Coordinates of C-alpha atoms in Angstrom, one line a residue:
M1095 CA -51.8 4.9 -37.3
P1096 CA -48.7 7.1 -37.1
I1097 CA -49.2 10.7 -35.9
I1098 CA -47.1 13.4 -37.6
L1099 CA -46.8 17.0 -36.2
S1100 CA -44.7 19.7 -37.9
N1101 CA -43.1 17.2 -40.3
R1102 CA -42.0 15.0 -37.4
Q1103 CA -43.5 11.6 -36.6
L1104 CA -44.5 11.5 -33.0
S1105 CA -45.6 7.8 -32.6
T1106 CA -43.4 4.9 -33.7
D1107 CA -46.1 2.2 -33.4
G1108 CA -49.2 2.0 -35.4
I1109 CA -52.4 2.7 -33.5
L1110 CA -55.6 1.2 -34.7
I1111 CA -58.7 3.2 -33.9
T1112 CA -62.0 1.4 -34.4
G1113 CA -65.7 2.0 -33.5
S1114 CA -68.0 4.8 -34.2
N1115 CA -67.0 6.7 -31.1
S1116 CA -63.3 6.7 -31.7
Y1117 CA -61.8 10.2 -31.9
L1118 CA -58.4 11.8 -32.3
Y1119 CA -57.8 14.6 -29.8
V1120 CA -55.3 17.4 -30.6
G1121 CA -53.9 19.9 -28.1
G1122 CA -55.7 18.5 -25.0
L1123 CA -58.2 15.9 -23.5
P1124 CA -61.8 16.4 -22.3
S1125 CA -62.5 15.5 -18.7
T1126 CA -64.6 12.5 -19.8
I1127 CA -61.4 10.6 -20.7
P1128 CA -59.8 9.7 -17.3
T1129 CA -57.4 7.0 -18.6
L1130 CA -55.7 6.1 -21.8
F1131 CA -54.7 2.6 -22.9
G1132 CA -55.0 1.0 -19.5
G1133 CA -53.4 3.8 -17.4
E1134 CA -53.8 7.4 -16.2
F1135 CA -52.6 9.7 -18.9
P1136 CA -49.3 11.2 -17.7
V1137 CA -50.0 14.9 -18.8
R1138 CA -53.4 16.5 -18.3
E1139 CA -52.6 20.1 -19.2
S1140 CA -53.7 21.4 -22.6
L1141 CA -51.1 22.8 -25.1
D1142 CA -50.4 26.5 -24.7
G1143 CA -49.3 27.5 -28.2
D1144 CA -49.9 27.1 -31.9
I1145 CA -49.8 24.0 -34.2
K1146 CA -48.6 24.9 -37.6
D1147 CA -48.5 21.7 -39.6
F1148 CA -50.8 18.6 -38.9
V1149 CA -50.6 15.6 -41.2
I1150 CA -52.3 12.2 -40.7
N1151 CA -51.4 9.4 -43.0
E1152 CA -50.0 12.0 -45.5
L1153 CA -53.4 13.8 -45.5
I1154 CA -53.9 17.3 -44.2
P1155 CA -57.2 17.6 -42.3
N1156 CA -59.6 20.5 -43.2
F1157 CA -60.4 22.0 -39.9
N1158 CA -63.1 24.1 -41.5
D1159 CA -65.1 21.0 -42.3
D1160 CA -67.6 20.1 -39.5
Q1161 CA -67.3 16.5 -40.5
V1162 CA -63.6 16.7 -39.5
L1163 CA -63.6 19.1 -36.6
I1164 CA -66.2 17.5 -34.3
E1165 CA -65.6 19.5 -31.1
Q1166 CA -63.3 22.3 -29.9
D1167 CA -62.8 24.4 -26.8
G1168 CA -60.5 27.3 -26.4
V1169 CA -59.1 27.0 -30.0
T1170 CA -58.9 29.6 -32.8
L1171 CA -57.9 28.8 -36.3
S1172 CA -56.3 32.2 -36.9
G1173 CA -53.5 31.7 -34.4
V1174 CA -52.8 33.6 -31.2
S1175 CA -54.6 36.9 -30.9
P1176 CA -52.2 39.8 -30.2
P1177 CA -52.7 41.7 -26.9
V1178 CA -54.7 44.9 -27.0
T1179 CA -52.4 47.9 -27.3
E1180 CA -53.0 50.4 -24.5
L1181 CA -52.1 54.0 -25.5
P1182 CA -50.1 56.1 -22.9
P1183 CA -51.9 59.1 -21.4
L1184 CA -51.8 62.4 -23.3
P1185 CA -49.7 64.3 -24.2
Y1186 CA -47.8 61.8 -26.4
V1187 CA -44.0 62.1 -26.4
T1188 CA -42.0 61.1 -29.4
E1189 CA -38.3 60.2 -28.8
A1190 CA -35.8 62.1 -30.9
P1191 CA -34.0 60.2 -33.6
P1192 CA -30.4 59.1 -32.8
T1193 CA -27.9 61.9 -33.3
S1194 CA -25.2 59.6 -34.8
I1195 CA -25.5 56.7 -37.2
T1196 CA -22.8 54.0 -37.2
L1197 CA -22.2 53.0 -40.8
M1198 CA -21.0 49.6 -41.8
P1199 CA -17.3 49.7 -42.7
T1200 CA -16.5 49.8 -46.4
C1201 CA -13.4 50.2 -48.6
S1202 CA -12.4 53.6 -49.7
A1203 CA -13.6 54.9 -53.0
L1204 CA -11.3 54.9 -56.0
P1205 CA -10.1 58.5 -56.5
D1206 CA -11.7 60.4 -59.4
V1207 CA -9.3 61.2 -62.2
F1208 CA -9.8 64.3 -64.3
Y1209 CA -8.1 64.9 -67.6
D1210 CA -6.8 68.1 -69.2
P1211 CA -7.1 68.2 -73.0
S1212 CA -4.4 70.9 -73.2
T1213 CA -1.7 68.4 -72.0
L1214 CA -0.2 65.3 -73.4
R1215 CA 0.5 62.0 -71.6
F1216 CA 3.4 60.0 -73.0
G1217 CA 4.6 56.6 -72.1
L1218 CA 1.3 54.7 -72.4
L1219 CA 3.1 52.7 -75.1
S1220 CA 6.8 52.0 -75.2
N1221 CA 7.1 54.0 -78.5
S1222 CA 4.9 56.9 -77.8
Y1223 CA 5.7 60.3 -79.4
A1224 CA 4.2 63.3 -81.0
T1225 CA 5.7 65.1 -84.1
F1226 CA 5.0 68.8 -85.0
P1227 CA 5.7 70.1 -88.5
L1228 CA 7.7 73.4 -88.4
S1229 CA 7.1 76.2 -90.7
E1230 CA 10.1 77.9 -92.3
D1231 CA 9.7 80.9 -89.9
A1232 CA 9.5 78.5 -86.9
R1233 CA 12.8 76.8 -88.0
Q1234 CA 14.6 80.2 -87.8
H1235 CA 14.1 80.3 -84.0
F1236 CA 16.7 77.5 -83.6
L1237 CA 19.5 79.1 -85.7
S1238 CA 21.7 80.9 -83.1
R1239 CA 19.8 82.2 -80.2
F1240 CA 16.7 80.8 -78.5
L1241 CA 14.9 80.3 -75.2
I1242 CA 12.9 77.1 -74.9
T1243 CA 10.5 76.8 -72.0
I1244 CA 8.9 73.4 -71.3
Y1245 CA 6.5 72.5 -68.4
F1246 CA 6.3 68.8 -67.6
R1247 CA 6.3 66.1 -64.9
A1248 CA 8.3 62.9 -65.2
V1249 CA 7.6 59.5 -63.6
S1250 CA 10.5 57.6 -65.0
P1251 CA 14.2 58.6 -64.9
N1252 CA 15.0 58.2 -68.6
G1253 CA 13.4 59.4 -71.7
I1254 CA 13.4 61.9 -74.6
L1255 CA 11.6 65.2 -74.0
F1256 CA 12.2 66.7 -77.4
Y1257 CA 14.5 66.3 -80.4
A1258 CA 15.0 68.0 -83.8
A1259 CA 17.8 67.8 -86.3
D1260 CA 19.0 68.9 -89.8
S1261 CA 18.3 65.3 -91.1
A1262 CA 16.3 62.3 -90.1
L1263 CA 18.7 59.9 -91.5
T1264 CA 22.2 61.5 -91.2
P1265 CA 22.0 64.2 -88.5
Q1266 CA 25.0 66.5 -88.2
Q1267 CA 23.3 69.3 -86.3
W1268 CA 20.7 68.7 -83.7
I1269 CA 19.2 69.7 -80.3
A1270 CA 17.7 67.4 -77.6
L1271 CA 16.3 67.7 -74.1
V1272 CA 16.2 64.3 -72.3
M1273 CA 15.8 62.8 -68.8
Q1274 CA 19.0 60.9 -68.0
D1275 CA 19.0 59.0 -64.7
G1276 CA 16.5 61.5 -63.3
Y1277 CA 18.4 64.6 -64.3
V1278 CA 17.3 67.0 -67.0
E1279 CA 19.9 67.2 -69.7
F1280 CA 20.2 69.4 -72.8
N1281 CA 22.6 68.5 -75.7
M1282 CA 23.2 70.1 -79.1
I1283 CA 25.7 70.0 -81.9
S1284 CA 26.0 73.1 -84.2
D1285 CA 27.7 73.7 -87.5
T1286 CA 30.9 74.6 -85.5
R1287 CA 30.9 71.5 -83.3
S1288 CA 31.2 68.4 -85.3
V1289 CA 32.4 66.1 -82.5
N1290 CA 32.0 67.4 -79.0
G1291 CA 28.5 68.4 -78.2
L1292 CA 27.5 71.4 -76.0
G1293 CA 25.7 69.7 -73.2
I1294 CA 24.4 70.8 -69.7
R1295 CA 22.4 69.1 -67.0
T1296 CA 20.6 70.0 -63.8
K1297 CA 22.1 69.5 -60.4
Q1298 CA 19.0 67.7 -59.0
K1299 CA 16.8 64.8 -60.1
Y1300 CA 13.3 65.4 -61.3
D1301 CA 11.6 62.0 -61.9
T1302 CA 9.3 62.4 -58.9
G1303 CA 6.1 63.1 -60.7
E1304 CA 6.0 66.8 -59.7
W1305 CA 5.4 69.5 -62.3
I1306 CA 8.4 71.6 -63.1
E1307 CA 9.2 74.4 -65.6
V1308 CA 12.6 74.1 -67.4
S1309 CA 14.1 76.9 -69.4
V1310 CA 17.0 76.3 -71.8
L1311 CA 18.8 79.4 -73.0
R1312 CA 21.2 79.2 -75.9
I1313 CA 23.3 82.1 -77.4
N1314 CA 25.6 80.6 -80.0
E1315 CA 27.7 78.1 -78.0
F1316 CA 26.6 79.3 -74.6
V1317 CA 23.9 77.1 -73.0
A1318 CA 22.2 77.5 -69.6
I1319 CA 19.4 75.5 -68.0
L1320 CA 17.1 76.7 -65.2
V1321 CA 14.4 74.9 -63.2
T1322 CA 12.1 77.6 -62.0
E1323 CA 10.6 75.8 -58.9
T1324 CA 14.0 74.9 -57.3
R1325 CA 16.2 77.6 -58.9
D1326 CA 18.4 74.9 -60.1
Y1327 CA 20.7 76.7 -62.5
T1328 CA 23.8 75.8 -64.4
N1329 CA 25.6 76.7 -67.7
N1330 CA 28.4 75.3 -69.8
D1331 CA 30.9 78.1 -69.3
Q1332 CA 31.1 78.9 -73.0
P1333 CA 31.2 82.5 -74.2
S1334 CA 28.0 83.9 -75.6
N1335 CA 29.8 86.4 -77.9
G1336 CA 32.3 84.0 -79.3
V1337 CA 31.8 81.8 -82.4
N1338 CA 28.6 82.5 -84.3
S1339 CA 27.3 78.9 -84.5
R1340 CA 24.2 77.9 -86.2
I1341 CA 21.8 74.9 -86.1
N1342 CA 19.7 74.3 -89.2
I1343 CA 16.6 72.3 -88.3
A1344 CA 14.9 70.4 -91.1
T1345 CA 13.0 67.6 -89.4
N1346 CA 9.7 67.7 -87.5
F1347 CA 9.9 68.7 -83.9
H1348 CA 9.7 65.4 -82.0
L1349 CA 8.1 65.5 -78.5
G1350 CA 8.2 62.7 -75.9
G1351 CA 10.1 60.3 -78.2
I1352 CA 11.1 59.7 -81.8
S1353 CA 9.1 58.4 -84.7
S1354 CA 10.1 55.7 -87.2
A1355 CA 11.2 58.4 -89.6
I1356 CA 14.3 58.8 -87.4
L1357 CA 17.0 56.2 -88.3
P1358 CA 18.0 54.5 -85.1
S1359 CA 21.5 53.5 -86.3
T1360 CA 22.4 57.1 -86.8
F1361 CA 20.5 58.6 -84.0
P1362 CA 23.0 60.8 -82.0
L1363 CA 21.8 60.0 -78.5
T1364 CA 22.9 56.9 -76.6
F1365 CA 19.2 55.7 -76.0
T1366 CA 15.9 56.0 -77.8
T1367 CA 13.7 55.6 -74.8
G1368 CA 10.5 57.6 -74.9
F1369 CA 9.5 60.0 -72.2
D1370 CA 7.2 58.7 -69.5
G1371 CA 5.1 61.5 -68.0
C1372 CA 3.1 64.6 -69.0
I1373 CA 4.0 67.7 -71.0
S1374 CA 1.8 70.8 -70.5
H1375 CA 3.3 73.3 -72.9
I1376 CA 6.4 74.2 -74.8
I1377 CA 7.4 77.6 -76.1
V1378 CA 10.3 78.5 -78.4
D1379 CA 11.3 82.1 -78.5
S1380 CA 14.1 84.0 -80.2
D1381 CA 15.1 87.6 -80.4
E1382 CA 16.1 87.1 -84.0
V1383 CA 12.6 86.1 -85.2
P1384 CA 9.2 87.7 -84.2
N1385 CA 6.4 85.7 -82.7
A1386 CA 7.3 82.8 -80.5
V1387 CA 6.5 79.2 -81.5
I1388 CA 3.9 77.7 -79.2
L1389 CA 3.0 74.1 -79.8
D1390 CA -0.8 73.6 -79.8
F1391 CA -1.7 70.3 -78.0
E1392 CA -5.5 70.8 -78.2
N1393 CA -5.7 70.7 -82.0
P1394 CA -4.8 67.2 -83.2
S1395 CA -4.8 68.3 -86.8
L1396 CA -1.5 70.2 -86.1
F1397 CA 0.5 67.2 -85.1
F1398 CA 0.8 63.4 -85.4
A1399 CA 0.8 61.3 -82.2
N1400 CA 1.3 57.7 -81.3
G1401 CA 0.4 56.2 -77.8
V1402 CA -0.4 59.7 -76.5
A1403 CA -3.5 60.8 -74.5
P1404 CA -4.6 63.8 -72.3
C1405 CA -2.9 63.9 -68.9
S1406 CA -4.7 63.8 -65.6
R1407 CA -4.9 66.9 -63.5
N1408 CA -4.4 64.8 -60.4
D1409 CA -1.1 64.9 -58.5
I1410 CA 0.8 61.7 -58.8
M1411 CA 3.5 59.8 -57.0
P1412 CA 6.0 57.3 -58.4
G1413 CA 4.8 53.8 -58.9
A1414 CA 2.4 51.9 -61.1
F1415 CA -1.4 52.3 -61.2
F1416 CA -3.5 49.3 -62.1
N1417 CA -7.1 49.8 -63.3
G1418 CA -8.4 46.3 -62.3
T1419 CA -8.2 44.8 -65.8
G1420 CA -4.6 43.7 -66.2
Y1421 CA -1.3 42.5 -64.7
L1422 CA 2.5 43.1 -64.7
Q1423 CA 5.0 40.5 -65.7
L1424 CA 8.6 41.2 -64.7
E1425 CA 10.4 38.0 -65.7
N1426 CA 10.0 34.9 -67.8
N1427 CA 12.2 32.5 -65.8
F1428 CA 12.1 33.2 -62.1
R1429 CA 13.5 30.6 -59.7
V1430 CA 12.3 30.6 -56.1
G1431 CA 14.3 27.7 -54.6
N1432 CA 14.4 27.6 -50.8
S1433 CA 14.2 31.4 -50.1
L1434 CA 12.3 34.5 -51.2
S1435 CA 12.1 38.1 -50.1
L1436 CA 9.4 40.4 -51.4
N1437 CA 8.7 43.9 -50.2
M1438 CA 5.8 45.9 -51.7
T1439 CA 4.1 49.2 -50.9
I1440 CA 0.6 49.3 -52.1
R1441 CA -2.6 51.5 -52.0
T1442 CA -5.9 49.8 -52.9
T1443 CA -9.6 50.1 -52.7
V1444 CA -10.4 46.4 -53.0
R1445 CA -10.8 43.7 -50.3
E1446 CA -9.8 40.7 -52.4
S1447 CA -7.2 40.5 -55.2
I1448 CA -4.0 38.7 -56.2
L1449 CA -0.8 40.6 -55.5
F1450 CA 2.0 38.3 -56.6
A1451 CA 2.2 34.8 -58.1
V1452 CA 4.9 32.5 -59.6
S1453 CA 4.0 28.9 -60.4
S1454 CA 5.3 25.8 -62.2
G1455 CA 2.3 23.7 -61.2
L1456 CA 0.0 22.9 -58.3
E1457 CA 2.9 21.4 -56.4
N1458 CA 5.4 24.3 -56.8
F1459 CA 4.1 27.9 -56.4
V1460 CA 4.2 31.0 -54.3
A1461 CA 1.1 33.3 -54.1
L1462 CA 0.4 36.5 -52.2
D1463 CA -3.2 37.7 -52.2
I1464 CA -5.7 39.8 -50.3
F1465 CA -8.5 37.6 -48.9
E1466 CA -11.4 39.2 -47.0
G1467 CA -9.3 42.3 -46.3
R1468 CA -6.3 40.3 -45.0
V1469 CA -3.0 39.7 -46.7
R1470 CA -2.2 36.0 -47.1
A1471 CA 0.8 34.1 -48.5
V1472 CA 0.6 30.5 -49.7
I1473 CA 3.5 28.3 -50.8
S1474 CA 3.2 24.8 -52.3
H1475 CA 6.1 22.3 -52.3
G1476 CA 5.8 18.8 -53.8
N1477 CA 2.9 16.7 -52.6
Q1478 CA 2.9 18.1 -49.1
S1479 CA 0.2 20.3 -47.7
P1480 CA 0.8 24.0 -48.6
Y1481 CA 2.1 26.4 -45.9
I1482 CA -0.2 29.4 -45.3
V1483 CA 0.4 32.6 -43.3
R1484 CA -2.3 35.2 -42.9
S1485 CA -1.9 38.7 -41.5
T1486 CA -3.5 39.6 -38.2
A1487 CA -2.1 43.1 -37.9
F1488 CA -5.2 45.1 -38.7
T1489 CA -8.1 45.4 -36.3
S1490 CA -10.5 45.8 -39.3
D1491 CA -10.9 43.8 -42.5
Y1492 CA -11.2 47.1 -44.3
E1493 CA -7.9 48.7 -43.3
I1494 CA -6.0 47.2 -46.3
C1495 CA -8.5 48.9 -48.7
D1496 CA -8.4 52.4 -47.2
N1497 CA -6.4 53.8 -50.2
L1498 CA -3.5 54.6 -47.9
P1499 CA 0.0 53.3 -48.4
H1500 CA 0.7 49.9 -46.7
T1501 CA 4.0 48.0 -46.8
I1502 CA 3.9 44.2 -47.2
F1503 CA 7.0 42.2 -46.5
L1504 CA 7.0 38.5 -47.3
S1505 CA 10.1 36.4 -46.1
F1506 CA 10.6 32.8 -46.9
T1507 CA 13.7 31.4 -45.2
Q1508 CA 14.8 28.7 -42.9
L1509 CA 13.1 30.7 -40.1
G1510 CA 9.7 30.0 -41.7
L1511 CA 7.1 31.9 -43.7
Q1512 CA 7.0 35.4 -42.3
L1513 CA 4.5 38.1 -43.2
Y1514 CA 4.9 41.7 -42.0
I1515 CA 2.3 44.5 -42.5
D1516 CA 3.5 48.1 -41.9
K1517 CA 5.1 48.4 -38.5
Y1518 CA 3.2 45.5 -36.9
P1519 CA 4.9 42.3 -35.6
P1520 CA 5.1 39.5 -38.1
D1521 CA 2.7 36.6 -38.5
V1522 CA 4.8 33.4 -38.8
T1523 CA 4.2 29.8 -40.0
Y1524 CA 7.0 27.5 -39.1
F1525 CA 8.1 24.6 -41.4
T1526 CA 7.4 21.2 -39.8
A1527 CA 9.6 19.1 -42.1
G1528 CA 12.6 21.2 -43.0
V1529 CA 12.9 24.1 -45.4
P1530 CA 10.8 23.4 -48.5
T1531 CA 12.2 23.9 -52.0
I1532 CA 9.9 25.6 -54.6
N1533 CA 11.0 24.4 -58.0
T1534 CA 10.0 27.2 -60.4
N1535 CA 11.5 28.5 -63.6
S1536 CA 8.4 30.5 -64.5
P1537 CA 7.1 34.0 -65.2
I1538 CA 6.4 36.2 -62.2
Y1539 CA 3.2 38.3 -62.1
F1540 CA 2.1 41.2 -60.0
A1541 CA -1.5 42.7 -59.7
G1542 CA -3.0 39.9 -61.8
I1543 CA -2.4 36.9 -64.0
P1544 CA -3.1 36.8 -67.7
D1545 CA -5.3 33.7 -67.6
T1546 CA -6.3 31.7 -64.6
G1547 CA -5.8 28.6 -66.7
S1548 CA -2.2 29.5 -67.6
V1549 CA -1.0 29.8 -64.0
S1550 CA -1.6 26.8 -61.7
L1551 CA -2.8 27.8 -58.2
V1552 CA -4.8 25.7 -55.8
S1553 CA -8.5 26.6 -55.5
G1554 CA -9.3 29.2 -52.9
I1555 CA -6.5 31.6 -53.8
I1556 CA -7.9 34.9 -54.9
T1557 CA -7.2 35.6 -58.6
N1558 CA -9.2 38.8 -58.9
T1559 CA -7.1 41.5 -60.6
F1560 CA -5.7 44.3 -58.4
T1561 CA -7.1 47.9 -58.5
G1562 CA -4.8 50.6 -57.1
C1563 CA -1.2 51.5 -56.9
I1564 CA 2.0 49.5 -56.4
Q1565 CA 4.4 52.2 -55.3
S1566 CA 7.5 50.1 -55.0
I1567 CA 8.7 46.5 -55.5
L1568 CA 11.8 45.1 -53.8
L1569 CA 12.3 41.5 -55.0
N1570 CA 15.2 39.6 -53.3
N1571 CA 16.6 42.9 -52.2
V1572 CA 16.6 44.3 -55.8
Q1573 CA 14.5 47.4 -56.6
R1574 CA 12.3 46.6 -59.6
N1575 CA 11.0 49.3 -62.0
P1576 CA 7.5 48.3 -63.2
R1577 CA 8.2 50.1 -66.5
E1578 CA 11.1 47.6 -67.2
N1579 CA 8.8 44.6 -67.8
V1580 CA 8.2 41.7 -70.0
N1581 CA 4.6 42.6 -70.4
S1582 CA 2.0 44.8 -68.8
V1583 CA -1.8 45.3 -69.3
G1584 CA -4.0 47.8 -67.6
M1585 CA -1.0 49.6 -66.0
E1586 CA 0.0 53.2 -66.1
T1587 CA 3.2 54.6 -64.6
G1588 CA 2.4 57.1 -61.7
C1589 CA -0.2 56.8 -59.0
P1590 CA -2.9 59.5 -58.9
F1591 CA -3.8 61.3 -55.7
P1592 CA -7.4 62.4 -55.1
L1593 CA -8.1 66.0 -56.2
T1594 CA -8.2 68.4 -53.3

């Protein structure tokens, strides 16, 4: 018969046991058996240990049955008895707990964002705006002399801060405060200026995401602008006691953009781009009319808004924040060819996500992802094996997700596939059969892809959406503005700092 111990068959040949005095011995032999099968048994010492499983011909013996267990010596069915614990002599001494605990490394927590209901966030949609009806008394503030004070922060260089005119369809008299290439610019046309407007702009740029207070003073045709924080002051050198000019406002007061009531073909400004940023308050005062006009942002019944929400109290920096549910598409038809240069500065709290992808199929794509806390680039070319380079710069797999800025530079040239992280030396994969050509004429995506089925990537590439900030994108040596995109989902301009 075969003997099986702990699920392993120990004997290969069948052993036939016959006779009434034939026994199977387990764990040792009695002294009455000097030989076995014609010779001295090679090992006489008994087993020192436990037997867990014992199966004979697929049957499990019941060792509690006295018809099965005929004889035993020095065996316990409960296993090895533990040694007796000897207590130390009195007094007992308890060791103090460790003074420091080494925690397992983790990613940084996503900063909490708190919102202020007394502020308005514009730019969440491309056509966001708010319109405030003006009473007849409020319109009198704009006639000849006024002081408009507005407190805001901008995260994009161009956009309309406010606009009002004598007509929505055929404006002849109007006022406007805009962001133009990062500068704050005020323009107006009064009843005495039918062609040349009376404009003024700041000397510095203010699209950095910092809060500033801007005051616009108008006395007839004299206009001055002041930024309180920087003392940036300038005026248009017109006399304040000259022509008594007037501006008759008849439209609603438009804030952060213009509504569909404003006819684009006759709109007096050169662009209709809405403001991207936050406005905290705006006050219109005049020495000709009592009681200043203060726009109330907390009472939604007093104005109509589109694509507007409360603004966060967190400080922000330029860039794009992704909430982990979307993506950014910059182009529809991007060609890679045999070279690519991509420089990104990111802050994130996740260890695995997609950063960049362009693909025309499984045999032609470029992907940049974060895999197990390490940045990785993969390029596929024809039916050859993909080239892969993975960063080795960090000493920890959690450094990339510490919510601190990290610069990633991917270079695909005749020198190979190079990947730089911050100031560290590059990781390089050299091409073994000439410089590959990546034949794409496809959309390019950052921070996510719209559907894993619509963008062909080999299995193993991380397609999880990105959570965090992309502070800058330099693609083939051209700075790209995330706001100027084909499509974006789950993205907000401006990267929030943790509250301090």
